[in-house]
Tab-separated table of C-alpha atoms in Angstrom:
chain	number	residue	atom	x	y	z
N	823	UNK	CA	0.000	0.000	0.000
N	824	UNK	CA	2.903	2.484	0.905
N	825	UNK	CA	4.287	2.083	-2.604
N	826	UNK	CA	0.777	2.659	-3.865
N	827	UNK	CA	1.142	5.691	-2.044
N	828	UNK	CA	4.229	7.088	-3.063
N	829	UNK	CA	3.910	5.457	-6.686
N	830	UNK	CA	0.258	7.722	-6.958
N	831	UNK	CA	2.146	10.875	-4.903
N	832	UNK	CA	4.782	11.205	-7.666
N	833	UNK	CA	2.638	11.141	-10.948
N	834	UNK	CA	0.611	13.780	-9.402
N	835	UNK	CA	3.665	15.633	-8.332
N	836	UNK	CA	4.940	14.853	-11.920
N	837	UNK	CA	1.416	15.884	-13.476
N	838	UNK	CA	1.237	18.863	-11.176
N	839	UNK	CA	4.821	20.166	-12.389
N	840	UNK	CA	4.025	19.593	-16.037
N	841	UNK	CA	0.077	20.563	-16.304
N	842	UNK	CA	0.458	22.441	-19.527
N	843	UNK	CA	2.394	19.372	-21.134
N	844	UNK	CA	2.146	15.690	-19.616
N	845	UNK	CA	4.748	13.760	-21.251
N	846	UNK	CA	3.442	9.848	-20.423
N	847	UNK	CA	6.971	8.696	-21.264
N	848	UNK	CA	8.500	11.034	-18.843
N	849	UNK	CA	5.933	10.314	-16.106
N	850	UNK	CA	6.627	6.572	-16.872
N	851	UNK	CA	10.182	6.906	-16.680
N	852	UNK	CA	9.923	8.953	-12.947
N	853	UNK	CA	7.801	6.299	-11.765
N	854	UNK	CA	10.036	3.391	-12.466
N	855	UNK	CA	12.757	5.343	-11.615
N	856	UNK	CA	11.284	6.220	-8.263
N	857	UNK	CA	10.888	2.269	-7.563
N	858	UNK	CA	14.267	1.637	-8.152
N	859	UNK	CA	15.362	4.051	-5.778
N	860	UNK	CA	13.037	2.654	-3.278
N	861	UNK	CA	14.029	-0.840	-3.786
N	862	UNK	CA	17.638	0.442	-4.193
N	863	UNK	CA	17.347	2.126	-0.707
N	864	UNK	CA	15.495	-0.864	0.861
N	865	UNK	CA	18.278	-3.322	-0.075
N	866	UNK	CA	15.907	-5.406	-2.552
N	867	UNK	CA	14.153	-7.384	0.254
N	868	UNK	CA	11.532	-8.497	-1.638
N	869	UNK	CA	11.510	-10.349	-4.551
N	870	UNK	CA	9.862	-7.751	-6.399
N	871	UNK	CA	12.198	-5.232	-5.477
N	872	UNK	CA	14.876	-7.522	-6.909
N	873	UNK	CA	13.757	-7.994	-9.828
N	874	UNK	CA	12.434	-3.933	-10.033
N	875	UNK	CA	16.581	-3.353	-9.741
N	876	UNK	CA	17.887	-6.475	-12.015
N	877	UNK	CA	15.164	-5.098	-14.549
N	878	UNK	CA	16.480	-1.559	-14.584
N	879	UNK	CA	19.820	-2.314	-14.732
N	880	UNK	CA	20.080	-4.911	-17.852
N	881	UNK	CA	20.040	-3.067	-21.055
N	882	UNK	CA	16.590	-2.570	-23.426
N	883	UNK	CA	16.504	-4.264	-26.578
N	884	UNK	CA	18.174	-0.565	-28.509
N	885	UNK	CA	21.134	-0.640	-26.221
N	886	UNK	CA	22.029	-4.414	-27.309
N	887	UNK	CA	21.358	-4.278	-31.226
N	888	UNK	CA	24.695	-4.649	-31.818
N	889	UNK	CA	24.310	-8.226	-30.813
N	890	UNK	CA	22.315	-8.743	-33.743
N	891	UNK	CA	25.345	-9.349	-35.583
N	892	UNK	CA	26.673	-12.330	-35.587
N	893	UNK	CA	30.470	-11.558	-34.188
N	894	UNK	CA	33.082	-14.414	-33.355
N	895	UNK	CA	35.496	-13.240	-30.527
N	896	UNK	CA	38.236	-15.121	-32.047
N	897	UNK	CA	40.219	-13.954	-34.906
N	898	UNK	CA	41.466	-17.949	-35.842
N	899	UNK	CA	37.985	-19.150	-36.132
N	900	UNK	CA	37.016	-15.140	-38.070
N	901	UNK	CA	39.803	-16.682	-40.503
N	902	UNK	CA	38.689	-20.361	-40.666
N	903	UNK	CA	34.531	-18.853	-41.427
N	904	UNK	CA	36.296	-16.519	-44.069
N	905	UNK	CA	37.940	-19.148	-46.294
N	906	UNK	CA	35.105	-21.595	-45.989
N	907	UNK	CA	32.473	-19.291	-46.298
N	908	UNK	CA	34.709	-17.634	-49.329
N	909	UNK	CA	33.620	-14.017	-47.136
N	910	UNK	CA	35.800	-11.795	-46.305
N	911	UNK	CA	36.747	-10.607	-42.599
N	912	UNK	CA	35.693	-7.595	-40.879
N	913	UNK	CA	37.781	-7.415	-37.309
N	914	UNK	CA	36.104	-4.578	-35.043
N	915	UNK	CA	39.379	-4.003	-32.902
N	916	UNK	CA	39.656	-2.267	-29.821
N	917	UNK	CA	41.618	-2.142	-26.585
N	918	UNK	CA	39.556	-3.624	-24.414
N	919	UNK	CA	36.897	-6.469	-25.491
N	920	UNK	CA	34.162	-4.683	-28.054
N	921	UNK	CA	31.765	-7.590	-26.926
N	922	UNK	CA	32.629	-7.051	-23.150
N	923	UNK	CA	34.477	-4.721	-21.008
N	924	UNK	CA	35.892	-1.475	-22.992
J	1278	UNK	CA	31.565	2.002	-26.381
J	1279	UNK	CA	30.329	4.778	-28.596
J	1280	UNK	CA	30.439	2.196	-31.575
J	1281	UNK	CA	28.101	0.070	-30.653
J	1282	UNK	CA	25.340	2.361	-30.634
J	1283	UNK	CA	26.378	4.115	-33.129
J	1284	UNK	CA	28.307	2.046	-35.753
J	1285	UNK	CA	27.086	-1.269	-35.105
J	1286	UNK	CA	23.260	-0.169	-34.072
J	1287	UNK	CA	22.742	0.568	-37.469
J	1288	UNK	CA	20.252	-1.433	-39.575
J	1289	UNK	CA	22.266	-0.887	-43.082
J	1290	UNK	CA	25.769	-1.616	-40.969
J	1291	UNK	CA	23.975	-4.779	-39.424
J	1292	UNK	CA	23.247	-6.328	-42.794
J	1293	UNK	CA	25.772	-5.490	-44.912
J	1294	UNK	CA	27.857	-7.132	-41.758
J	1295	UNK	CA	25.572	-10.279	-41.428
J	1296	UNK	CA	24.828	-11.100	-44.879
J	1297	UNK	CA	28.315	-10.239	-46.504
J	1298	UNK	CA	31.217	-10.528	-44.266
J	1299	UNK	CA	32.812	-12.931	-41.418
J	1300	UNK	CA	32.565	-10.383	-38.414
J	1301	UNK	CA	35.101	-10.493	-35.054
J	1302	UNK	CA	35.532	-8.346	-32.744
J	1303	UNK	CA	38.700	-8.700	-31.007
J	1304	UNK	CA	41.060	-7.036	-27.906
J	1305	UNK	CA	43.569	-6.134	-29.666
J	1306	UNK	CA	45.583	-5.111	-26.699
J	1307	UNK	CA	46.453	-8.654	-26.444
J	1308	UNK	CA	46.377	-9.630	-30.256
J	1309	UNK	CA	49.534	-6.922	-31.247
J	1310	UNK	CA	51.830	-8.280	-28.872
J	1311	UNK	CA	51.016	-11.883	-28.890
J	1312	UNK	CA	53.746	-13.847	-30.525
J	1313	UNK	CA	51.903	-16.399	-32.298
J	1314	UNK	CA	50.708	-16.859	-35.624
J	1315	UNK	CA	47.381	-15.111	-34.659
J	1316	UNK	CA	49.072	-11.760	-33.412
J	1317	UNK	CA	51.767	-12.316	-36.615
J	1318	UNK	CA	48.350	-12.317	-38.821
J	1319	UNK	CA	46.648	-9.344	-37.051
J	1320	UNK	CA	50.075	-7.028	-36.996
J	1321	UNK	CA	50.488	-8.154	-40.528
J	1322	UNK	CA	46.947	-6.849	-41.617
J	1323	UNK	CA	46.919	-3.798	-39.450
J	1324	UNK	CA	50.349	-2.335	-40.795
J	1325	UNK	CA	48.619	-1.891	-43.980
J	1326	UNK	CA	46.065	0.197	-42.515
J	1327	UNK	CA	45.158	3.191	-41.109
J	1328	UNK	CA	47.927	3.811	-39.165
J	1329	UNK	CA	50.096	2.588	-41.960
J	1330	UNK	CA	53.080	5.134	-42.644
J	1331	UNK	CA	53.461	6.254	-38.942
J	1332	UNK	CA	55.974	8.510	-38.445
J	1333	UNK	CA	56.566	8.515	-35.034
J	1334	UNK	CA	55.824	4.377	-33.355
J	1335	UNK	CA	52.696	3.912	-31.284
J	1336	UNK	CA	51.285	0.732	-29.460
J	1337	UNK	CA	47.415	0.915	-30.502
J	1338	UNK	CA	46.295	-0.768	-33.630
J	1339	UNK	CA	42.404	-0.207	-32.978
J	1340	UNK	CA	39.979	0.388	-35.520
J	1341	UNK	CA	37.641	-1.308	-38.240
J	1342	UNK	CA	39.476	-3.993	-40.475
J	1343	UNK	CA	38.540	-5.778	-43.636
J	1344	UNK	CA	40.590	-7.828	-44.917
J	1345	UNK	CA	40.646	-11.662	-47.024
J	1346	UNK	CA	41.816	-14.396	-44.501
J	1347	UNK	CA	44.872	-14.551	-45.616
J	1348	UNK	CA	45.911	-11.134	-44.490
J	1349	UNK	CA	46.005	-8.947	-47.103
J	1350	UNK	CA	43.716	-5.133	-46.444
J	1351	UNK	CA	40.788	-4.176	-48.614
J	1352	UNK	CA	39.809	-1.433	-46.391
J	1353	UNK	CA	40.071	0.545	-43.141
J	1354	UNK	CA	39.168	3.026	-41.159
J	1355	UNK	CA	38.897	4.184	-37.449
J	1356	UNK	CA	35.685	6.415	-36.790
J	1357	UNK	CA	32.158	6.144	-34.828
J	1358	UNK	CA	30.796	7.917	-37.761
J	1359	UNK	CA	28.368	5.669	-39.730
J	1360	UNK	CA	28.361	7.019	-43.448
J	1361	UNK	CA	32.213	6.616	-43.485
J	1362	UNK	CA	31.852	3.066	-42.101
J	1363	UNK	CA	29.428	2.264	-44.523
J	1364	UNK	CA	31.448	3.824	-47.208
J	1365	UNK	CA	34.722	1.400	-46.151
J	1366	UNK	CA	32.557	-1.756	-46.208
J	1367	UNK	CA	31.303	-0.641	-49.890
J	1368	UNK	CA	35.105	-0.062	-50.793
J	1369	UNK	CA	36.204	-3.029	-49.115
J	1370	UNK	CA	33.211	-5.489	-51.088
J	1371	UNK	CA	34.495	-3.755	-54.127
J	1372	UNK	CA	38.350	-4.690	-53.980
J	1373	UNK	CA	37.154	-8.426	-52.645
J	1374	UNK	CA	34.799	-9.262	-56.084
J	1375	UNK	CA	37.771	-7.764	-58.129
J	1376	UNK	CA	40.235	-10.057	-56.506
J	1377	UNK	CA	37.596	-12.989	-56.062
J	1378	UNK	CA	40.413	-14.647	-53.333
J	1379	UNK	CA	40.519	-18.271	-52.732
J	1380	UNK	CA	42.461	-19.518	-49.893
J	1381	UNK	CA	42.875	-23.176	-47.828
J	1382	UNK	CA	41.660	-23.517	-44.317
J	1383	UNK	CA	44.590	-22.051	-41.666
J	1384	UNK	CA	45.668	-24.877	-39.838
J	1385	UNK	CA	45.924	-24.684	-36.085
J	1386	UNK	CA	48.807	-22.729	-34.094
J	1387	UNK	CA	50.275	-22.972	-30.539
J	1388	UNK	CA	49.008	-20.094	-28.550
J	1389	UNK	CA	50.761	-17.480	-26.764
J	1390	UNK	CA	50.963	-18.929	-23.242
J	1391	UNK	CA	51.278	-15.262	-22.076
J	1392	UNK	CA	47.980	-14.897	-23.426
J	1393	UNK	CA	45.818	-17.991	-23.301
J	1394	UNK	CA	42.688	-16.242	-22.981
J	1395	UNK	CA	40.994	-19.967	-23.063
J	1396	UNK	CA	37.370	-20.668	-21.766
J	1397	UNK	CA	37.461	-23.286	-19.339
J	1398	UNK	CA	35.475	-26.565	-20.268
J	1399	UNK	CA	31.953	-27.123	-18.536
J	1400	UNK	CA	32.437	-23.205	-16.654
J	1401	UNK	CA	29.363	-21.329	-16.874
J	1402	UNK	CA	28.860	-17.578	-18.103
J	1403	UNK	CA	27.510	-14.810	-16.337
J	1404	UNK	CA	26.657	-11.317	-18.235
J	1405	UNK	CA	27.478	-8.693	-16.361
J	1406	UNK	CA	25.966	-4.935	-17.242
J	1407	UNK	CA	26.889	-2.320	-14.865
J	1408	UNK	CA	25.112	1.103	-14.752
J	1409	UNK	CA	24.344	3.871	-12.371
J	1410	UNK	CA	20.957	4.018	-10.371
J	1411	UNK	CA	18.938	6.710	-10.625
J	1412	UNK	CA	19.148	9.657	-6.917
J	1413	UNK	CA	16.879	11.922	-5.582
J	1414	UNK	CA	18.882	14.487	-5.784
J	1415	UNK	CA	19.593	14.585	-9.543
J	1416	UNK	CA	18.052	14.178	-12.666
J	1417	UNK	CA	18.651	11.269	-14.851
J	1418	UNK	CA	20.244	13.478	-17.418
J	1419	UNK	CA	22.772	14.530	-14.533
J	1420	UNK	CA	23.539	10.643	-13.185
J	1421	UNK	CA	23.240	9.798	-17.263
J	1422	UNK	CA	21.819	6.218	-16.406
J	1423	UNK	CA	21.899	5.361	-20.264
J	1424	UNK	CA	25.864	5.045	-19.830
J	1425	UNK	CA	26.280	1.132	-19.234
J	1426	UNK	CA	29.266	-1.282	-19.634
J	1427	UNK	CA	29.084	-4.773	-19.632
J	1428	UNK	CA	32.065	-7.928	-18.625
J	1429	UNK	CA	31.319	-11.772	-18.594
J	1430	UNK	CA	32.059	-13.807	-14.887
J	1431	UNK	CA	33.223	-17.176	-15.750
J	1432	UNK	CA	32.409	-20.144	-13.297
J	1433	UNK	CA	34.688	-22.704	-13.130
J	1434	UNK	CA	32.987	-26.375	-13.317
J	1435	UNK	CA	33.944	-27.348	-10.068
J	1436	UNK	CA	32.500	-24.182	-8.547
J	1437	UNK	CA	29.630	-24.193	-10.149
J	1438	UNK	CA	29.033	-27.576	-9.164
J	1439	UNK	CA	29.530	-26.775	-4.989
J	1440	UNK	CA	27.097	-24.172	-5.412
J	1441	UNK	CA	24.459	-27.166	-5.958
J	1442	UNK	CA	24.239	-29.482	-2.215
J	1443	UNK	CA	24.386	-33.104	-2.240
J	1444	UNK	CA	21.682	-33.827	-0.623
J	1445	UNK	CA	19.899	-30.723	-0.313
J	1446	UNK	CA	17.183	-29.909	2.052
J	1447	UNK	CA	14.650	-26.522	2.139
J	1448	UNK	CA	16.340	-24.138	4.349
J	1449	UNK	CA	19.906	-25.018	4.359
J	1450	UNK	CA	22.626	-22.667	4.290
J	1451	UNK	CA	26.345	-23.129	2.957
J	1452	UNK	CA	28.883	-20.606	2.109
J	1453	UNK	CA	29.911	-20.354	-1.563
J	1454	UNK	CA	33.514	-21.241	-2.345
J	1455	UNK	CA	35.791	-18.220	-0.903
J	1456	UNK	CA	37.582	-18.292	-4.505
J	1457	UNK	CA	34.459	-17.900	-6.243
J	1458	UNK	CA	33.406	-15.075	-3.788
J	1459	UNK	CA	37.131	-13.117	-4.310
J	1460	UNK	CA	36.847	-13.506	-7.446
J	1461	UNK	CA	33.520	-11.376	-7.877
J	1462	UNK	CA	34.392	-8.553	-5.472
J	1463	UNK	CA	37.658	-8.047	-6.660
J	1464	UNK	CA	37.369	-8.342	-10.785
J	1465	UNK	CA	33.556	-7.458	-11.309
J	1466	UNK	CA	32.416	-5.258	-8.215
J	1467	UNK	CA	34.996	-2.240	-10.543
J	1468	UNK	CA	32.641	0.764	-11.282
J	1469	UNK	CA	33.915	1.102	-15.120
J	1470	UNK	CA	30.085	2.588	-16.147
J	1471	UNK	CA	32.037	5.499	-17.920
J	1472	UNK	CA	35.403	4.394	-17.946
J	1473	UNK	CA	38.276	1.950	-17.481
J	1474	UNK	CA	39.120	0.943	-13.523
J	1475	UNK	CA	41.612	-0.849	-12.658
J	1476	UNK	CA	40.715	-4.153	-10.012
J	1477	UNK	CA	40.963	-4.021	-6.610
J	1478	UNK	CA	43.804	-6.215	-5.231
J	1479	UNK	CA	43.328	-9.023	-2.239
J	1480	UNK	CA	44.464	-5.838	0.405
J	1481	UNK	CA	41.663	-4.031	-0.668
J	1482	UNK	CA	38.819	-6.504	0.266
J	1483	UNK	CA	37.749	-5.797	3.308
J	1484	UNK	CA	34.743	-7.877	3.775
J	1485	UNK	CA	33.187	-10.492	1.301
J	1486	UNK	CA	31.087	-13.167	1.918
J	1487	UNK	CA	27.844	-15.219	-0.080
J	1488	UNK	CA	25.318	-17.607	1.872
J	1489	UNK	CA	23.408	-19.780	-0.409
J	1490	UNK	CA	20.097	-20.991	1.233
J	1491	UNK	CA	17.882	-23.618	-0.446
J	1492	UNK	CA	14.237	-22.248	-0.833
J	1493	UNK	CA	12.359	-25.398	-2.529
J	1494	UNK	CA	13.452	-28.382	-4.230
J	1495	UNK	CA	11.527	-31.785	-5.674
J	1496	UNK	CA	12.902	-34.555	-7.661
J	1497	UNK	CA	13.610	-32.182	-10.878
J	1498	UNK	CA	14.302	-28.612	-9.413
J	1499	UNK	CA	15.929	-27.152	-6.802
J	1500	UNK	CA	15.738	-23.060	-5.878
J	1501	UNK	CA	18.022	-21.567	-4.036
J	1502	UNK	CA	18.410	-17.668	-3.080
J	1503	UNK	CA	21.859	-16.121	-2.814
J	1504	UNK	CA	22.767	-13.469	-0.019
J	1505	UNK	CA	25.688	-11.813	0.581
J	1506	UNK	CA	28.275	-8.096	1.112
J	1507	UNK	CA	31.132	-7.010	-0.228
J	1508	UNK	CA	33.058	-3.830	1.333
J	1509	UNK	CA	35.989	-3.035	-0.974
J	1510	UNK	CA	38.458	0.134	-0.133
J	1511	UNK	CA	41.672	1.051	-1.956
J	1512	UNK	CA	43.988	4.183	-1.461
J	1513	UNK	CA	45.072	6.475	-4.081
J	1514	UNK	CA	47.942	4.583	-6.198
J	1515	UNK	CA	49.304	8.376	-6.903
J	1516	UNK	CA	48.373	8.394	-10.935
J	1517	UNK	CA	48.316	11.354	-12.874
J	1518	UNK	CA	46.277	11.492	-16.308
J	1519	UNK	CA	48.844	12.188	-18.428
J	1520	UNK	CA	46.619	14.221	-21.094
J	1521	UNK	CA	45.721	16.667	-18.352
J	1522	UNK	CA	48.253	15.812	-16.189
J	1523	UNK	CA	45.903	16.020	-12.906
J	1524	UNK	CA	45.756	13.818	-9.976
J	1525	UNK	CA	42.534	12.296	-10.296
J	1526	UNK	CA	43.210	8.570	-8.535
J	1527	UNK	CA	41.669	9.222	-4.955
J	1528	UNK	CA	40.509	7.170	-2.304
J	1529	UNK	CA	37.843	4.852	-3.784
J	1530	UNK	CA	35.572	1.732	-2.335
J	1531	UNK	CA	32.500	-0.163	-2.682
J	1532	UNK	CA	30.150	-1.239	-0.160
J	1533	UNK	CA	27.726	-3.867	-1.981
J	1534	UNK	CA	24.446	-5.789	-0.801
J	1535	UNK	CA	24.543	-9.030	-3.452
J	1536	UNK	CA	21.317	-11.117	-4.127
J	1537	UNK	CA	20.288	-13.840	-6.435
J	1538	UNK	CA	18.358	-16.554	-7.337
J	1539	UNK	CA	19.428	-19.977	-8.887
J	1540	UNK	CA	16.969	-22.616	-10.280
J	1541	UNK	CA	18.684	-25.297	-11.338
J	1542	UNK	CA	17.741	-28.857	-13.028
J	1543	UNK	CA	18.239	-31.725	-10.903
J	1544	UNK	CA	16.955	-33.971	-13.743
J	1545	UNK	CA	19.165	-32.804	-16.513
J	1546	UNK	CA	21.749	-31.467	-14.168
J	1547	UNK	CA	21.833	-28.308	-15.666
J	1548	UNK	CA	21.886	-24.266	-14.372
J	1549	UNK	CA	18.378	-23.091	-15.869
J	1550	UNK	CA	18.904	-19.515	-14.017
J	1551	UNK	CA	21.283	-17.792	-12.301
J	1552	UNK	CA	20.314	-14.169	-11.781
J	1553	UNK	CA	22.378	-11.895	-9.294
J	1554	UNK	CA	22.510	-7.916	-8.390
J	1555	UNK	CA	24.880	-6.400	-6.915
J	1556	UNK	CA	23.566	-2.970	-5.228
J	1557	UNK	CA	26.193	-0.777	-4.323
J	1558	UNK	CA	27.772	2.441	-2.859
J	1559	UNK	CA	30.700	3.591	-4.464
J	1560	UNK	CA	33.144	6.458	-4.146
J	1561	UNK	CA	35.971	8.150	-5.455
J	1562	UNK	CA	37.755	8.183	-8.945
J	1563	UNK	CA	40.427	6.633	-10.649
J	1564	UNK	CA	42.525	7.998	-13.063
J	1565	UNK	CA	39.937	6.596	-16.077
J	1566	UNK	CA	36.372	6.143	-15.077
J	1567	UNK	CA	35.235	9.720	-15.589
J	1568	UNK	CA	34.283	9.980	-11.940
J	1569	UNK	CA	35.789	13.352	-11.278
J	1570	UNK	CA	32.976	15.041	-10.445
J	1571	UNK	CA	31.025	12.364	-9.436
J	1572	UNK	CA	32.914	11.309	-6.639
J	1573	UNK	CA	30.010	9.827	-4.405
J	1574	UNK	CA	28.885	8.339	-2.364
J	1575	UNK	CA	26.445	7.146	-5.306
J	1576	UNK	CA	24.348	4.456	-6.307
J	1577	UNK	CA	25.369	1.663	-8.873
J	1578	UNK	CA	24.102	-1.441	-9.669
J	1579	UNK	CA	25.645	-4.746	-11.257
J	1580	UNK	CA	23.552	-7.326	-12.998
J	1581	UNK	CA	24.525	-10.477	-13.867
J	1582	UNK	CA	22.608	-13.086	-15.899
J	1583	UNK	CA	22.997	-16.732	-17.181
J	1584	UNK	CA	24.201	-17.035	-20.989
J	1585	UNK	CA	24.620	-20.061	-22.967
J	1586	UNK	CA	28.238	-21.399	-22.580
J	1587	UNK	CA	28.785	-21.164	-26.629
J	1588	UNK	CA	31.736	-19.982	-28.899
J	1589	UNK	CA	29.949	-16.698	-29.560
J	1590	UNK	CA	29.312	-15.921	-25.724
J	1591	UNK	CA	33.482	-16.666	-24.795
J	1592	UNK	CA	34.417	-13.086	-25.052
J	1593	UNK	CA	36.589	-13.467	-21.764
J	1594	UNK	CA	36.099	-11.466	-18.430
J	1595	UNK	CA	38.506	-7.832	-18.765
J	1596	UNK	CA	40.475	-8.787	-15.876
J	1597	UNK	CA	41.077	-12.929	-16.611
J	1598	UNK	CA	44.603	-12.799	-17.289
J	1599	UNK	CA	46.483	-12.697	-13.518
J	1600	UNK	CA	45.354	-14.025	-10.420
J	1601	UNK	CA	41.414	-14.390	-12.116
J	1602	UNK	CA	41.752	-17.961	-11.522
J	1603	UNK	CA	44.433	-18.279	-8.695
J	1604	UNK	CA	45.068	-22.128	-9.891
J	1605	UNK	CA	46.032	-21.118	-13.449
J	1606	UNK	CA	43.506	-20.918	-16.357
């Protein structure tokens, strides 16, 4: 009920602030965002809250498009593909992994 | 990490990349130095390039590639900018349907022992993504909570399998293996959201600990929740940036509350899930990760979530090489 509470408290504080223009996106985004701050704060004792954090934190489906292609993170096997699949290569190179840590 | 959504969120760059070329993506901080036949074939290739012609010698090779398997350029470049990318993959399908290259299969080489980079047989993979949580006290344009990183946690076999009792029973507890536990706070608790961080070292961890408690099991599946802290301080290693030549590497820690869940197969003997958070405080800088003037106490959050143990998903943790696995690799 509480988060009920607080949930309802800030989309009217949100609607109050922008009563010439409500954005729904924006008032979406300050709600979830408030929930994650409360489960944040609350040390994710509930399952819910757990999955309110896990949820916020893994990317949405635009920040990961890049996954659509279909790398190999391993130049020997980029070079085996290439001469069976008569392809050539394209090596993304960075310091630091491009499909991990960078 | 601009490239991939720029560059590589692209529809056009996506399927010209799918449908017409063999696509890697590769550290190449490892690669140039390596002395084996795969470093010998990415030097090789990269000297033609872009930074082909260098006047004065520098380490970094980084940029796009394309090139036959044999070794030999059609194209490169070095931008986030998509037109330009799009315009080397155009030049680079041009030269390869002039040439119209055959070549054998390479054979297989010895690896670089410096540098075996190897996944470990039967481990499991964890995706990590790291990002800042959102504050009260600024807007989400000010904490930027769209800026993300990610890393991968490998789980050796043997670990993964004492994380799964005997016999178990609902409501026992068990510790999870102290290397396991190490190796989390010390290579993937790092807050490199913006920016490259170095690890902390074993002096540094001042508290870590995981309790495993089973919450249900029958004949085919077992449950069991994950609880645990990690308190992680390091002083200031005295780095300057030596662009701006400013002391930025303070006094940094983490204080994290871990949780999780596992749900794993008893039938098949398989992991089916194994989601954890890490929710942490963090403070200070160092000398890369852009926290300057963001130097806490703040909010950030690591995620970590079961992959499939395949080829494609091997892109090794940033920190495996050293004591990652204490035992060797």
């Amino acid at each position: 009920m509480r988060r009920m509470i607080a949930f309802a408290a800030v989309l009217a504080a949100a609607a109050f602030a922008n009563s010439q223009t409500i954005d729904p996106d924006k008032l979406k985004q300050i709600a979830e965002e408030s929930s994650v701050i409360a489960a944040f704060e609350q040390n994710m004792q509930t399952d819910e809250q757990f999955q309110t954090v896990m949820r916020f934190i893994l990317p949405e489906a635009g920040e990961t498009k890049w996954r659509k292609i279909p790398w190999t993170p391993d130049i020997w096997e980029g070079r085996i593909r290439s001469a069976q699949q008569e392809k050539p290569m394209f090596i993304w190179a960075m310091n630091g992994d491009p499909l991990g840590c960078v | 990490m601009t490239g991939r959504a720029s560059v590589f969120s692209d529809d056009r760059v996506i399927k010209i990349l799918t449908e017409q070329f063999i696509p890697v993506a590769d550290n190449c901080t490892f690669t140039q130095i390596q002395r084996d036949a795969e470093g010998e074939f990415f030097r090789k290739m990269a000297e033609q390039g872009h930074y082909s012609g260098r006047t004065k010698p520098t380490g970094t090779r980084q940029g796009l590639y394309a090139c036959t398997s044999e070794g030999e350029l059609l194209a490169s470049i070095n931008t986030t900018r998509v037109e330009h990318v799009l315009s080397m993959l155009n030049k680079a399908l041009k030269k390869w349907n002039e040439m119209n290259p055959t070549a054998d299969v390479p054979a297989s080489y010895e690896k670089d022992r410096n540098f075996n980079r190897s996944f470990p047989e039967g481990a499991l993979i964890l995706r990590e993504t790291m990002r800042d949580i959102p504050r009260k006290d600024k807007s989400s344009d000010e904490v930027q909570i769209w800026k993300h990183n990610f890393d991968h946690l490998w789980i050796r076999k043997e670990e993964a399998q004492a994380l799964i009792p005997d016999n178990p029973k609902a409501g026992m507890e068990y510790e999870a293996p102290k290397e396991l536990v190490r190796r989390i706070a010390q290579y993937h608790l790092v807050d490199q959201v913006r920016g490259e961080a170095p690890p902390w070292h074993d002096k540094h961890i001042q508290k870590a600990g995981l309790t495993l408690r089973v919450e249900s099991v029958n004949e085919n599946a077992l449950k069991i929740r994950l609880e645990g802290h990690a308190l992680l301080e390091a002083d200031p290693t005295g780095q300057t940036n030596p662009y701006s030549g400013f002391k930025i590497d303070m006094k940094r820690g983490m204080d994290a509350t871990i949780k999780g869940v596992i749900r794993y197969n008893r039938k098949t003997n398989a992991f089916e899930q194994f989601d954890m958070v890490a929710a942490a405080s963090r403070w200070g800088a160092t000398t890369y990760n852009f926290r300057q003037n963001d130097l806490g106490p703040a909010p950030i959050g690591f995620a970590f979530e079961l992959i499939p143990s395949e080829p494609r998903n091997q892109t090794p943790p940033k920190f495996l090489l050293g004591t990652y696995f204490r035992n060797g690799n």
